[in-house]
Amino acid sequence: MQHRQGILVTMKLLLASPQCYCAGVDRAIQIVDLALEQFGAPVYVRKEIVHNRHVVGWLRDRGAVFVDELGEVPGGALVVFSAHGVGPSVHAEAKRRSLRVIDATCPLVSKVHLEVERFVDEEGYHILFIGHAGHEEVEGTMGHSPDHTTLIENVEQARTTPIPEHEKLMVLTQTTLSMDDTRHVVDALRERFAYLEVPPADDICYATQNRQNAVKAMCESGIGLLLVVGSENSSNAARLVEIGAMRGIPSHLINSHEDVRPAWLAGVTKVGVTGGASTPSSVVNDVVTRLEQLGVSDVEPCVTAKETTVFKLPMMLQG
Ligand code: SF4
């Protein structure tokens, strides 16, 4: 409840559902946790296991050692590959250095890797890969066929990037893109290459789609502020912020409750809150508590889907 000019104003909070961990993130975190339990510390992890500071800090405290490259891992040690996946050269290097590997690549990222291999090696396509340069998932996926893949980041690049002459062009995408942006990029590519093909099933994963749909529903229900809880390097969390911003709603990416600024709430009667696919729900709960301290009197879920997906753990970690 807020006092404005002597009038009591209620402030409502809409909590997106689904939000926070997807099945791929949950599996990757469990993999490091179980590896620590079964094999003891240190367990090396190549790159951040998922893009969230809280998760990385918690696992580091448990004995995980995060490295950028395999050269930092002692020969013969146990190393986990992150949920974002790696290219074949990383597997080859691990083998050369006799590292013991547990691969925490999300099965939905692995699906895209297999598509690259099938479309290039078996069916002779050149791949136009829509994604963000420098993202680990993009590096890993393009690493499966670097000579037969062209990266396209946006509509502008779709219009101008030189693309080798090829009779068969297939579009594949990073799993955590904006559904709307991707559609525009594909449309722009199709203006150049009418014969362009897309795979039968979308590469943008179910969790990304569900979290984006939940934020769109909150925006449509008239929120005056959107808070997305996630780390700066989380691609899917960044896309959720964009959804609110594109609709003219003040939208902020926050790492924790400490980032909430009371000034953001001035004049707001409905706040939307969500967490990216790599954000622990406990961090979102703390944000909700903080907002209650700042005047939210009513918390209501905004449910747009139910998620039941669970991915199996690697054999060597199954109890
Ligand atoms: S966001 Fe999608 S692709 Fe990425 S880990 Fe989660 S389920 Fe897998």
PDB file of N, CA and C and ligand atoms in Angstrom, residues 21-25 50 83-84 106-109 137 175-176 203-208 236 277 311, ligand 1:
ATOM      1  N   TYR A  21      14.281 -21.771 -13.198  1.00  0.00           N
ATOM      2  CA  TYR A  21      14.978 -22.899 -13.838  1.00  0.00           C
ATOM      3  C   TYR A  21      14.139 -23.640 -14.879  1.00  0.00           C
ATOM      4  N   CYS A  22      14.780 -23.864 -16.026  1.00  0.00           N
ATOM      5  CA  CYS A  22      14.227 -24.776 -17.020  1.00  0.00           C
ATOM      6  C   CYS A  22      14.844 -26.155 -16.761  1.00  0.00           C
ATOM      7  N   ALA A  23      14.400 -27.147 -17.527  1.00  0.00           N
ATOM      8  CA  ALA A  23      14.881 -28.511 -17.298  1.00  0.00           C
ATOM      9  C   ALA A  23      16.386 -28.641 -17.591  1.00  0.00           C
ATOM     10  N   GLY A  24      16.878 -27.886 -18.582  1.00  0.00           N
ATOM     11  CA  GLY A  24      18.298 -27.995 -18.936  1.00  0.00           C
ATOM     12  C   GLY A  24      19.206 -27.396 -17.874  1.00  0.00           C
ATOM     13  N   VAL A  25      18.770 -26.296 -17.282  1.00  0.00           N
ATOM     14  CA  VAL A  25      19.548 -25.643 -16.223  1.00  0.00           C
ATOM     15  C   VAL A  25      19.521 -26.508 -14.958  1.00  0.00           C
ATOM     16  N   VAL A  50      25.875 -22.439 -15.827  1.00  0.00           N
ATOM     17  CA  VAL A  50      24.726 -21.709 -16.397  1.00  0.00           C
ATOM     18  C   VAL A  50      25.037 -20.235 -16.140  1.00  0.00           C
ATOM     19  N   ALA A  83      26.010 -26.122 -19.693  1.00  0.00           N
ATOM     20  CA  ALA A  83      24.716 -26.355 -20.362  1.00  0.00           C
ATOM     21  C   ALA A  83      24.677 -25.791 -21.768  1.00  0.00           C
ATOM     22  N   HIS A  84      25.571 -24.816 -22.069  1.00  0.00           N
ATOM     23  CA  HIS A  84      25.520 -24.153 -23.380  1.00  0.00           C
ATOM     24  C   HIS A  84      26.139 -24.980 -24.499  1.00  0.00           C
ATOM     25  N   CYS A 106      22.710 -28.986 -22.489  1.00  0.00           N
ATOM     26  CA  CYS A 106      21.257 -29.211 -22.484  1.00  0.00           C
ATOM     27  C   CYS A 106      20.884 -30.066 -23.698  1.00  0.00           C
ATOM     28  N   PRO A 107      20.066 -31.079 -23.507  1.00  0.00           N
ATOM     29  CA  PRO A 107      19.673 -31.926 -24.644  1.00  0.00           C
ATOM     30  C   PRO A 107      19.046 -31.126 -25.794  1.00  0.00           C
ATOM     31  N   LEU A 108      18.462 -29.969 -25.501  1.00  0.00           N
ATOM     32  CA  LEU A 108      17.856 -29.177 -26.590  1.00  0.00           C
ATOM     33  C   LEU A 108      18.920 -28.417 -27.375  1.00  0.00           C
ATOM     34  N   VAL A 109      20.067 -28.158 -26.756  1.00  0.00           N
ATOM     35  CA  VAL A 109      21.205 -27.589 -27.492  1.00  0.00           C
ATOM     36  C   VAL A 109      21.854 -28.711 -28.316  1.00  0.00           C
ATOM     37  N   GLU A 137      26.905 -20.760 -26.478  1.00  0.00           N
ATOM     38  CA  GLU A 137      26.084 -21.716 -27.240  1.00  0.00           C
ATOM     39  C   GLU A 137      26.346 -21.563 -28.746  1.00  0.00           C
ATOM     40  N   THR A 175      19.014 -21.270 -29.004  1.00  0.00           N
ATOM     41  CA  THR A 175      17.779 -21.717 -28.335  1.00  0.00           C
ATOM     42  C   THR A 175      17.090 -20.623 -27.521  1.00  0.00           C
ATOM     43  N   THR A 176      17.806 -19.523 -27.223  1.00  0.00           N
ATOM     44  CA  THR A 176      17.260 -18.552 -26.267  1.00  0.00           C
ATOM     45  C   THR A 176      16.976 -17.185 -26.885  1.00  0.00           C
ATOM     46  N   ASP A 203      13.962 -24.226 -33.170  1.00  0.00           N
ATOM     47  CA  ASP A 203      15.114 -24.415 -32.284  1.00  0.00           C
ATOM     48  C   ASP A 203      14.989 -23.611 -30.996  1.00  0.00           C
ATOM     49  N   ILE A 204      14.186 -22.535 -31.022  1.00  0.00           N
ATOM     50  CA  ILE A 204      13.994 -21.774 -29.770  1.00  0.00           C
ATOM     51  C   ILE A 204      13.267 -22.711 -28.821  1.00  0.00           C
ATOM     52  N   CYS A 205      13.837 -22.916 -27.626  1.00  0.00           N
ATOM     53  CA  CYS A 205      13.359 -24.025 -26.797  1.00  0.00           C
ATOM     54  C   CYS A 205      12.049 -23.690 -26.087  1.00  0.00           C
ATOM     55  N   TYR A 206      11.409 -24.738 -25.597  1.00  0.00           N
ATOM     56  CA  TYR A 206      10.097 -24.588 -24.936  1.00  0.00           C
ATOM     57  C   TYR A 206      10.191 -23.611 -23.761  1.00  0.00           C
ATOM     58  N   ALA A 207      11.322 -23.648 -23.011  1.00  0.00           N
ATOM     59  CA  ALA A 207      11.437 -22.829 -21.794  1.00  0.00           C
ATOM     60  C   ALA A 207      11.536 -21.349 -22.161  1.00  0.00           C
ATOM     61  N   THR A 208      12.290 -21.061 -23.222  1.00  0.00           N
ATOM     62  CA  THR A 208      12.411 -19.680 -23.698  1.00  0.00           C
ATOM     63  C   THR A 208      11.044 -19.176 -24.152  1.00  0.00           C
ATOM     64  N   ASN A 236      18.591 -15.439 -22.232  1.00  0.00           N
ATOM     65  CA  ASN A 236      17.120 -15.525 -22.163  1.00  0.00           C
ATOM     66  C   ASN A 236      16.550 -14.449 -21.255  1.00  0.00           C
ATOM     67  N   ALA A 277      15.710 -18.267 -17.090  1.00  0.00           N
ATOM     68  CA  ALA A 277      15.766 -19.734 -16.985  1.00  0.00           C
ATOM     69  C   ALA A 277      16.934 -20.237 -16.136  1.00  0.00           C
ATOM     70  N   PHE A 311      14.914 -33.698 -17.826  1.00  0.00           N
ATOM     71  CA  PHE A 311      15.910 -34.403 -18.627  1.00  0.00           C
ATOM     72  C   PHE A 311      16.684 -35.380 -17.750  1.00  0.00           C
TER      73      PHE A 311
HETATM   74  S1  SF4 B   1      16.938 -22.386 -21.885  1.00  0.00           S
HETATM   75 FE1  SF4 B   1      16.228 -24.080 -23.174  1.00  0.00          FE
HETATM   76  S2  SF4 B   1      18.049 -24.766 -24.299  1.00  0.00           S
HETATM   77 FE2  SF4 B   1      18.761 -23.476 -22.597  1.00  0.00          FE
HETATM   78  S3  SF4 B   1      19.178 -24.935 -20.941  1.00  0.00           S
HETATM   79 FE3  SF4 B   1      17.051 -24.262 -20.703  1.00  0.00          FE
HETATM   80  S4  SF4 B   1      15.808 -25.815 -21.796  1.00  0.00           S
HETATM   81 FE4  SF4 B   1      17.932 -26.011 -22.471  1.00  0.00          FE
END
